[in-house]
mmCIF file of C-alpha atoms and ligand atoms in Angstrom:
data_model
loop_
_atom_site.group_PDB
_atom_site.id
_atom_site.type_symbol
_atom_site.label_atom_id
_atom_site.label_comp_id
_atom_site.label_asym_id
_atom_site.label_seq_id
_atom_site.Cartn_x
_atom_site.Cartn_y
_atom_site.Cartn_z
ATOM 1 C CA MET A 1 -8.253 -18.172 -7.026
ATOM 2 C CA LEU A 2 -9.799 -15.630 -4.672
ATOM 3 C CA LEU A 3 -9.443 -12.674 -7.068
ATOM 4 C CA LYS A 4 -10.204 -14.207 -10.457
ATOM 5 C CA GLY A 5 -10.943 -11.535 -13.082
ATOM 6 C CA LYS A 6 -10.415 -8.621 -10.691
ATOM 7 C CA VAL A 7 -8.376 -5.600 -11.826
ATOM 8 C CA ALA A 8 -5.979 -4.221 -9.205
ATOM 9 C CA VAL A 9 -3.718 -1.184 -8.986
ATOM 10 C CA VAL A 10 -0.854 -1.549 -6.468
ATOM 11 C CA THR A 11 1.328 1.474 -5.693
ATOM 12 C CA GLY A 12 4.896 0.792 -4.581
ATOM 13 C CA GLY A 13 4.585 -2.584 -6.295
ATOM 14 C CA THR A 14 8.180 -2.997 -7.426
ATOM 15 C CA ARG A 15 9.664 -4.355 -4.201
ATOM 16 C CA GLY A 16 9.015 -5.236 -0.564
ATOM 17 C CA ILE A 17 5.468 -5.609 0.704
ATOM 18 C CA GLY A 18 3.921 -4.164 -2.479
ATOM 19 C CA ARG A 19 5.781 -6.636 -4.668
ATOM 20 C CA ALA A 20 4.559 -9.526 -2.494
ATOM 21 C CA VAL A 21 1.000 -8.194 -2.825
ATOM 22 C CA VAL A 22 1.383 -8.036 -6.623
ATOM 23 C CA GLU A 23 2.553 -11.670 -6.744
ATOM 24 C CA LYS A 24 -0.195 -12.954 -4.428
ATOM 25 C CA TYR A 25 -2.839 -11.090 -6.431
ATOM 26 C CA LEU A 26 -1.515 -12.577 -9.693
ATOM 27 C CA GLU A 27 -1.440 -16.062 -8.145
ATOM 28 C CA ASN A 28 -5.084 -15.529 -7.195
ATOM 29 C CA GLY A 29 -6.165 -14.660 -10.729
ATOM 30 C CA ALA A 30 -6.159 -10.839 -10.650
ATOM 31 C CA LYS A 31 -4.910 -8.578 -13.440
ATOM 32 C CA VAL A 32 -2.430 -6.191 -11.830
ATOM 33 C CA VAL A 33 -1.114 -2.763 -12.743
ATOM 34 C CA LEU A 34 1.913 -2.181 -10.554
ATOM 35 C CA TRP A 35 3.075 1.352 -9.929
ATOM 36 C CA GLY A 36 6.640 2.301 -9.078
ATOM 37 C CA SER A 37 8.660 5.470 -8.791
ATOM 38 C CA ARG A 38 10.973 4.943 -11.798
ATOM 39 C CA GLU A 39 10.780 3.400 -15.263
ATOM 40 C CA GLU A 40 13.846 1.142 -14.701
ATOM 41 C CA THR A 41 12.536 -0.426 -11.484
ATOM 42 C CA VAL A 42 9.075 -0.957 -12.985
ATOM 43 C CA LYS A 43 10.552 -2.620 -16.087
ATOM 44 C CA LYS A 44 12.807 -4.825 -13.938
ATOM 45 C CA ALA A 45 9.899 -5.923 -11.733
ATOM 46 C CA LEU A 46 7.731 -6.704 -14.783
ATOM 47 C CA ALA A 47 10.525 -8.767 -16.391
ATOM 48 C CA GLU A 48 11.015 -10.757 -13.170
ATOM 49 C CA LEU A 49 7.290 -11.416 -12.819
ATOM 50 C CA LYS A 50 6.918 -12.454 -16.478
ATOM 51 C CA SER A 51 9.863 -14.838 -16.134
ATOM 52 C CA LYS A 52 8.159 -16.425 -13.099
ATOM 53 C CA ASN A 53 4.900 -16.946 -14.960
ATOM 54 C CA GLY A 54 4.399 -15.810 -18.564
ATOM 55 C CA ASP A 55 0.606 -16.151 -18.227
ATOM 56 C CA TRP A 56 0.321 -13.504 -15.517
ATOM 57 C CA ASP A 57 -1.534 -10.365 -16.697
ATOM 58 C CA VAL A 58 0.674 -7.637 -15.246
ATOM 59 C CA SER A 59 1.627 -4.197 -16.497
ATOM 60 C CA GLY A 60 3.372 -1.195 -14.985
ATOM 61 C CA MET A 61 3.251 2.586 -14.638
ATOM 62 C CA TYR A 62 5.337 5.207 -12.870
ATOM 63 C CA PRO A 63 3.284 8.378 -12.310
ATOM 64 C CA ASP A 64 4.549 10.926 -9.788
ATOM 65 C CA LEU A 65 2.408 10.052 -6.771
ATOM 66 C CA THR A 66 2.862 13.529 -5.339
ATOM 67 C CA ASN A 67 1.228 15.141 -8.393
ATOM 68 C CA ALA A 68 -2.567 14.890 -8.176
ATOM 69 C CA SER A 69 -3.287 15.480 -11.863
ATOM 70 C CA GLU A 70 -0.631 12.996 -12.998
ATOM 71 C CA VAL A 71 -2.145 10.393 -10.671
ATOM 72 C CA GLU A 72 -5.657 11.089 -11.959
ATOM 73 C CA THR A 73 -4.485 10.663 -15.565
ATOM 74 C CA ALA A 74 -2.827 7.353 -14.664
ATOM 75 C CA ILE A 75 -5.961 6.049 -12.937
ATOM 76 C CA GLN A 76 -8.085 7.028 -15.956
ATOM 77 C CA SER A 77 -5.709 5.201 -18.286
ATOM 78 C CA VAL A 78 -6.019 2.009 -16.201
ATOM 79 C CA LYS A 79 -9.810 2.293 -16.502
ATOM 80 C CA GLU A 80 -9.519 2.841 -20.272
ATOM 81 C CA GLN A 81 -7.207 -0.152 -20.710
ATOM 82 C CA TYR A 82 -8.975 -2.639 -18.413
ATOM 83 C CA GLY A 83 -12.541 -1.272 -18.345
ATOM 84 C CA LYS A 84 -12.712 -1.158 -14.519
ATOM 85 C CA ILE A 85 -10.729 -0.973 -11.288
ATOM 86 C CA ASP A 86 -11.856 -3.438 -8.607
ATOM 87 C CA ILE A 87 -9.008 -3.062 -6.115
ATOM 88 C CA LEU A 88 -6.753 -0.134 -5.211
ATOM 89 C CA VAL A 89 -3.810 -0.849 -2.917
ATOM 90 C CA ASN A 90 -2.079 2.257 -1.571
ATOM 91 C CA ASN A 91 1.226 0.812 -0.461
ATOM 92 C CA ALA A 92 4.010 3.220 -1.511
ATOM 93 C CA GLY A 93 5.524 4.930 1.483
ATOM 94 C CA ILE A 94 8.698 6.267 3.007
ATOM 95 C CA SER A 95 9.935 6.331 6.587
ATOM 96 C CA GLN A 96 12.440 8.402 8.497
ATOM 97 C CA SER A 97 13.669 8.009 12.081
ATOM 98 C CA THR A 98 15.402 11.407 12.539
ATOM 99 C CA PRO A 99 15.069 12.860 16.075
ATOM 100 C CA LEU A 100 12.874 15.954 16.359
ATOM 101 C CA TYR A 101 15.700 18.466 16.888
ATOM 102 C CA GLN A 102 17.276 17.432 13.567
ATOM 103 C CA TYR A 103 13.979 17.137 11.705
ATOM 104 C CA THR A 104 13.249 19.816 9.106
ATOM 105 C CA ALA A 105 9.932 21.184 7.896
ATOM 106 C CA ASP A 106 10.813 19.904 4.411
ATOM 107 C CA ASP A 107 11.355 16.367 5.804
ATOM 108 C CA PHE A 108 7.929 16.515 7.428
ATOM 109 C CA ASP A 109 6.184 17.835 4.323
ATOM 110 C CA LYS A 110 7.853 15.211 2.105
ATOM 111 C CA ILE A 111 6.693 12.296 4.232
ATOM 112 C CA MET A 112 3.151 13.637 4.556
ATOM 113 C CA LYS A 113 2.944 14.254 0.809
ATOM 114 C CA LEU A 114 3.771 10.657 -0.145
ATOM 115 C CA ASN A 115 2.325 8.780 2.840
ATOM 116 C CA VAL A 116 -0.929 10.757 3.123
ATOM 117 C CA SER A 117 -1.704 13.217 0.298
ATOM 118 C CA ALA A 118 -0.845 10.681 -2.412
ATOM 119 C CA LEU A 119 -3.485 8.315 -0.978
ATOM 120 C CA PHE A 120 -6.086 11.024 -1.396
ATOM 121 C CA TYR A 121 -4.854 11.599 -4.966
ATOM 122 C CA THR A 122 -5.298 7.923 -5.927
ATOM 123 C CA ILE A 123 -8.519 7.372 -3.993
ATOM 124 C CA LEU A 124 -10.500 10.335 -5.370
ATOM 125 C CA PRO A 125 -10.522 9.358 -9.083
ATOM 126 C CA THR A 126 -10.647 5.637 -8.269
ATOM 127 C CA ALA A 127 -13.646 5.956 -5.942
ATOM 128 C CA LYS A 128 -15.544 7.781 -8.715
ATOM 129 C CA ILE A 129 -14.847 4.871 -11.071
ATOM 130 C CA MET A 130 -15.766 2.303 -8.411
ATOM 131 C CA LYS A 131 -19.024 4.104 -7.595
ATOM 132 C CA GLU A 132 -19.987 4.147 -11.269
ATOM 133 C CA GLN A 133 -19.222 0.437 -11.718
ATOM 134 C CA GLY A 134 -21.131 -0.545 -8.556
ATOM 135 C CA GLY A 135 -18.357 -1.079 -6.022
ATOM 136 C CA GLY A 136 -14.754 -1.848 -5.243
ATOM 137 C CA VAL A 137 -12.142 -2.294 -2.556
ATOM 138 C CA ILE A 138 -9.517 0.162 -1.314
ATOM 139 C CA ILE A 139 -6.720 -1.032 0.975
ATOM 140 C CA ASN A 140 -4.220 1.363 2.518
ATOM 141 C CA THR A 141 -0.909 0.455 4.114
ATOM 142 C CA SER A 142 -0.670 1.694 7.664
ATOM 143 C CA SER A 143 1.844 0.550 10.286
ATOM 144 C CA MET A 144 2.042 -0.745 13.833
ATOM 145 C CA VAL A 145 3.342 2.733 14.752
ATOM 146 C CA SER A 146 -0.145 4.057 13.973
ATOM 147 C CA ILE A 147 -1.202 2.414 17.217
ATOM 148 C CA SER A 148 1.805 3.001 19.461
ATOM 149 C CA GLY A 149 3.614 5.996 17.925
ATOM 150 C CA GLN A 150 7.406 5.822 17.879
ATOM 151 C CA PRO A 151 10.036 7.635 19.928
ATOM 152 C CA SER A 152 11.763 9.389 16.992
ATOM 153 C CA GLY A 153 10.996 10.328 13.399
ATOM 154 C CA VAL A 154 7.681 11.970 14.232
ATOM 155 C CA GLY A 155 6.556 12.420 10.605
ATOM 156 C CA TYR A 156 6.218 8.696 9.927
ATOM 157 C CA PRO A 157 3.856 7.731 12.788
ATOM 158 C CA THR A 158 1.936 10.952 12.224
ATOM 159 C CA SER A 159 1.423 9.991 8.581
ATOM 160 C CA LYS A 160 0.217 6.501 9.521
ATOM 161 C CA PHE A 161 -2.252 7.840 12.124
ATOM 162 C CA ALA A 162 -3.579 9.952 9.236
ATOM 163 C CA VAL A 163 -3.833 6.853 7.028
ATOM 164 C CA ASN A 164 -6.009 5.216 9.686
ATOM 165 C CA GLY A 165 -8.183 8.335 9.914
ATOM 166 C CA MET A 166 -8.657 8.444 6.165
ATOM 167 C CA THR A 167 -9.437 4.706 6.113
ATOM 168 C CA VAL A 168 -12.128 4.631 8.774
ATOM 169 C CA SER A 169 -13.699 7.898 7.587
ATOM 170 C CA LEU A 170 -13.899 6.868 3.935
ATOM 171 C CA ALA A 171 -15.159 3.404 4.924
ATOM 172 C CA ARG A 172 -18.155 5.118 6.489
ATOM 173 C CA GLU A 173 -18.642 7.596 3.633
ATOM 174 C CA LEU A 174 -18.252 5.141 0.753
ATOM 175 C CA ALA A 175 -20.142 2.141 2.164
ATOM 176 C CA LYS A 176 -23.340 3.337 0.442
ATOM 177 C CA ASP A 177 -21.473 3.065 -2.889
ATOM 178 C CA HIS A 178 -20.418 -0.537 -2.072
ATOM 179 C CA ILE A 179 -16.794 0.504 -1.715
ATOM 180 C CA ARG A 180 -15.008 -1.149 1.204
ATOM 181 C CA VAL A 181 -12.015 0.717 2.674
ATOM 182 C CA ASN A 182 -9.569 -1.022 5.010
ATOM 183 C CA ALA A 183 -5.925 -0.781 6.024
ATOM 184 C CA VAL A 184 -3.229 -3.308 6.851
ATOM 185 C CA ALA A 185 -0.881 -2.321 9.675
ATOM 186 C CA PRO A 186 2.351 -4.306 9.314
ATOM 187 C CA GLY A 187 4.832 -4.732 12.127
ATOM 188 C CA VAL A 188 8.553 -5.062 11.494
ATOM 189 C CA THR A 189 8.729 -6.646 8.046
ATOM 190 C CA LYS A 190 11.867 -7.735 6.209
ATOM 191 C CA THR A 191 12.076 -5.206 3.347
ATOM 192 C CA ASP A 192 14.487 -2.479 2.201
ATOM 193 C CA MET A 193 12.663 -0.053 4.503
ATOM 194 C CA VAL A 194 13.741 -2.070 7.535
ATOM 195 C CA ALA A 195 17.219 -2.714 6.093
ATOM 196 C CA ALA A 196 17.671 1.088 6.069
ATOM 197 C CA LEU A 197 17.101 1.324 9.842
ATOM 198 C CA PRO A 198 20.084 1.097 12.244
ATOM 199 C CA GLU A 199 20.699 -2.584 13.096
ATOM 200 C CA ALA A 200 20.392 -1.871 16.835
ATOM 201 C CA VAL A 201 16.902 -0.444 16.288
ATOM 202 C CA VAL A 202 15.749 -3.509 14.329
ATOM 203 C CA GLU A 203 17.240 -5.898 16.927
ATOM 204 C CA ALA A 204 15.581 -4.045 19.780
ATOM 205 C CA ILE A 205 12.191 -4.159 18.048
ATOM 206 C CA SER A 206 12.569 -7.814 16.978
ATOM 207 C CA ALA A 207 13.343 -8.872 20.558
ATOM 208 C CA LYS A 208 9.921 -7.581 21.578
ATOM 209 C CA ILE A 209 7.917 -9.500 18.967
ATOM 210 C CA PRO A 210 5.812 -12.145 20.752
ATOM 211 C CA LEU A 211 5.822 -14.446 17.695
ATOM 212 C CA GLY A 212 9.632 -14.352 17.884
ATOM 213 C CA ARG A 213 10.479 -13.136 14.380
ATOM 214 C CA PRO A 214 10.025 -10.183 12.040
ATOM 215 C CA GLY A 215 7.334 -10.560 9.376
ATOM 216 C CA GLU A 216 8.041 -11.621 5.814
ATOM 217 C CA PRO A 217 6.469 -9.551 3.012
ATOM 218 C CA GLU A 218 4.323 -12.607 2.197
ATOM 219 C CA ASP A 219 2.875 -12.668 5.735
ATOM 220 C CA VAL A 220 1.620 -9.132 5.164
ATOM 221 C CA ALA A 221 0.514 -9.737 1.563
ATOM 222 C CA ASN A 222 -1.834 -12.531 2.694
ATOM 223 C CA ALA A 223 -3.858 -9.931 4.625
ATOM 224 C CA PHE A 224 -4.164 -7.845 1.440
ATOM 225 C CA VAL A 225 -5.521 -10.880 -0.414
ATOM 226 C CA TYR A 226 -8.109 -11.538 2.281
ATOM 227 C CA LEU A 227 -9.289 -7.916 2.455
ATOM 228 C CA ALA A 228 -9.526 -7.658 -1.359
ATOM 229 C CA SER A 229 -11.513 -10.873 -1.647
ATOM 230 C CA ASP A 230 -15.212 -11.569 -1.169
ATOM 231 C CA MET A 231 -14.251 -13.419 2.037
ATOM 232 C CA ALA A 232 -14.057 -9.918 3.567
ATOM 233 C CA SER A 233 -17.374 -8.767 2.072
ATOM 234 C CA TYR A 234 -18.623 -7.492 5.470
ATOM 235 C CA VAL A 235 -15.282 -6.019 6.587
ATOM 236 C CA THR A 236 -14.805 -2.284 6.152
ATOM 237 C CA GLY A 237 -13.196 0.435 8.241
ATOM 238 C CA GLU A 238 -10.803 -2.123 9.734
ATOM 239 C CA ILE A 239 -7.116 -1.544 10.536
ATOM 240 C CA LEU A 240 -5.790 -5.107 10.392
ATOM 241 C CA SER A 241 -2.552 -5.578 12.357
ATOM 242 C CA VAL A 242 -0.103 -8.103 10.896
ATOM 243 C CA ASP A 243 2.691 -7.732 13.416
ATOM 244 C CA GLY A 244 3.176 -10.902 15.468
ATOM 245 C CA ALA A 245 1.402 -9.052 18.314
ATOM 246 C CA CYS A 246 4.223 -6.483 18.551
ATOM 247 C CA ARG A 247 2.534 -3.241 19.604
ATOM 248 C CA ALA A 248 5.463 -1.108 20.806
HETATM 249 P P1 LIG B 301 10.169 -0.569 0.543
HETATM 250 O O1 LIG B 301 11.060 0.595 0.767
HETATM 251 O O2 LIG B 301 10.740 -1.907 0.278
HETATM 252 O O3 LIG B 301 9.116 -0.241 -0.600
HETATM 253 C C1 LIG B 301 8.517 1.016 -0.679
HETATM 254 C C2 LIG B 301 7.779 1.105 -1.990
HETATM 255 O O4 LIG B 301 7.317 2.453 -2.105
HETATM 256 C C3 LIG B 301 8.682 0.821 -3.184
HETATM 257 O O5 LIG B 301 7.990 0.041 -4.121
HETATM 258 C C4 LIG B 301 8.963 2.202 -3.749
HETATM 259 O O6 LIG B 301 9.108 2.204 -5.141
HETATM 260 C C5 LIG B 301 7.715 2.977 -3.362
HETATM 261 N N1 LIG B 301 8.042 4.385 -3.255
HETATM 262 C C6 LIG B 301 8.893 4.983 -2.381
HETATM 263 N N2 LIG B 301 8.967 6.293 -2.652
HETATM 264 C C7 LIG B 301 8.143 6.532 -3.734
HETATM 265 C C8 LIG B 301 7.791 7.676 -4.471
HETATM 266 N N3 LIG B 301 8.270 8.878 -4.183
HETATM 267 N N4 LIG B 301 6.913 7.527 -5.482
HETATM 268 C C9 LIG B 301 6.391 6.341 -5.780
HETATM 269 N N5 LIG B 301 6.692 5.212 -5.130
HETATM 270 C C10 LIG B 301 7.562 5.317 -4.101
HETATM 271 O O7 LIG B 301 9.243 -0.595 1.831
HETATM 272 P P2 LIG B 301 8.132 -1.603 2.373
HETATM 273 O O8 LIG B 301 8.589 -2.010 3.698
HETATM 274 O O9 LIG B 301 7.748 -2.628 1.385
HETATM 275 O O10 LIG B 301 6.955 -0.547 2.603
HETATM 276 C C11 LIG B 301 5.711 -0.626 1.957
HETATM 277 C C12 LIG B 301 4.680 0.002 2.858
HETATM 278 O O11 LIG B 301 4.609 -0.723 4.081
HETATM 279 C C13 LIG B 301 4.967 1.467 3.234
HETATM 280 O O12 LIG B 301 3.782 2.216 3.194
HETATM 281 C C14 LIG B 301 5.466 1.356 4.651
HETATM 282 O O13 LIG B 301 5.244 2.522 5.399
HETATM 283 C C15 LIG B 301 4.672 0.176 5.165
HETATM 284 N N6 LIG B 301 5.234 -0.503 6.336
HETATM 285 C C16 LIG B 301 6.401 -1.189 6.249
HETATM 286 C C17 LIG B 301 6.893 -1.810 7.397
HETATM 287 C C18 LIG B 301 8.167 -2.604 7.379
HETATM 288 O O14 LIG B 301 8.618 -3.014 8.467
HETATM 289 N N7 LIG B 301 8.775 -2.884 6.251
HETATM 290 C C19 LIG B 301 6.190 -1.733 8.590
HETATM 291 C C20 LIG B 301 5.008 -1.010 8.621
HETATM 292 C C21 LIG B 301 4.530 -0.408 7.485
#
């Protein structure tokens, strides 16, 4: 039980990597508030989790992550309900692989708003709470493309380079407040996001993975458990790759 008694907020917690993080955190004794984009998907995820283990302390919310004041209100309500926030996982994200000449300015703005601005919106009110309570842990979800870039869909790698910049900068700024800030950079991981990519793209990437397989959401979630736990008490400003050594 690496996270016993900790209170965690996980955005994009209804499915994929975020859902695996929610389950691993619950298994390790945390109380989890999972955030999703819609009431139906949040309710469905909560029902599935409760049927797995009725003792798990899990609740759900669905604020609009692209609305700063709605996000701030949601963070405050978590603090009011649980008394603290120990762990914030910024996991919600979207990807797009459109070539540049078909890319629109709206596409670019949409991806930056959710993948970058929304992290700022969750972090600002949460960091204030964490500072006041004496510390906390923030973990952002980056991507292997934040190291290598990718040959189409420029908004997505750009957003993940920005996630890394925010992570290492805030790690340095918030260390004095005992707030650790890290990111996990998954490689190709078997979720809906990858299912949405053309099969040929996934096959081409998978063939280049030295460990010989795409990641499972649980492989990635284990890194989120480690970084949230006291085992990582001296780790901050780290972008932890979980990608089977696939860097291109
Ligand atoms: P997914 O599509 O299965 O899940 C995405 C999550 O984000 C969902 O829970 C969804 O509800 C949430 N979300 C999407 N749009 C939202 C919105 N507008 N408002 C609120 N929530 C929204 O994808 P995933 O693969 O689990 O991705 C999770 C994170 O991992 C993302 O940040 C993604 O960029 C990153 N990532 C994934 C891979 C991969 O191969 N799957 C690789 C690298 C990084």
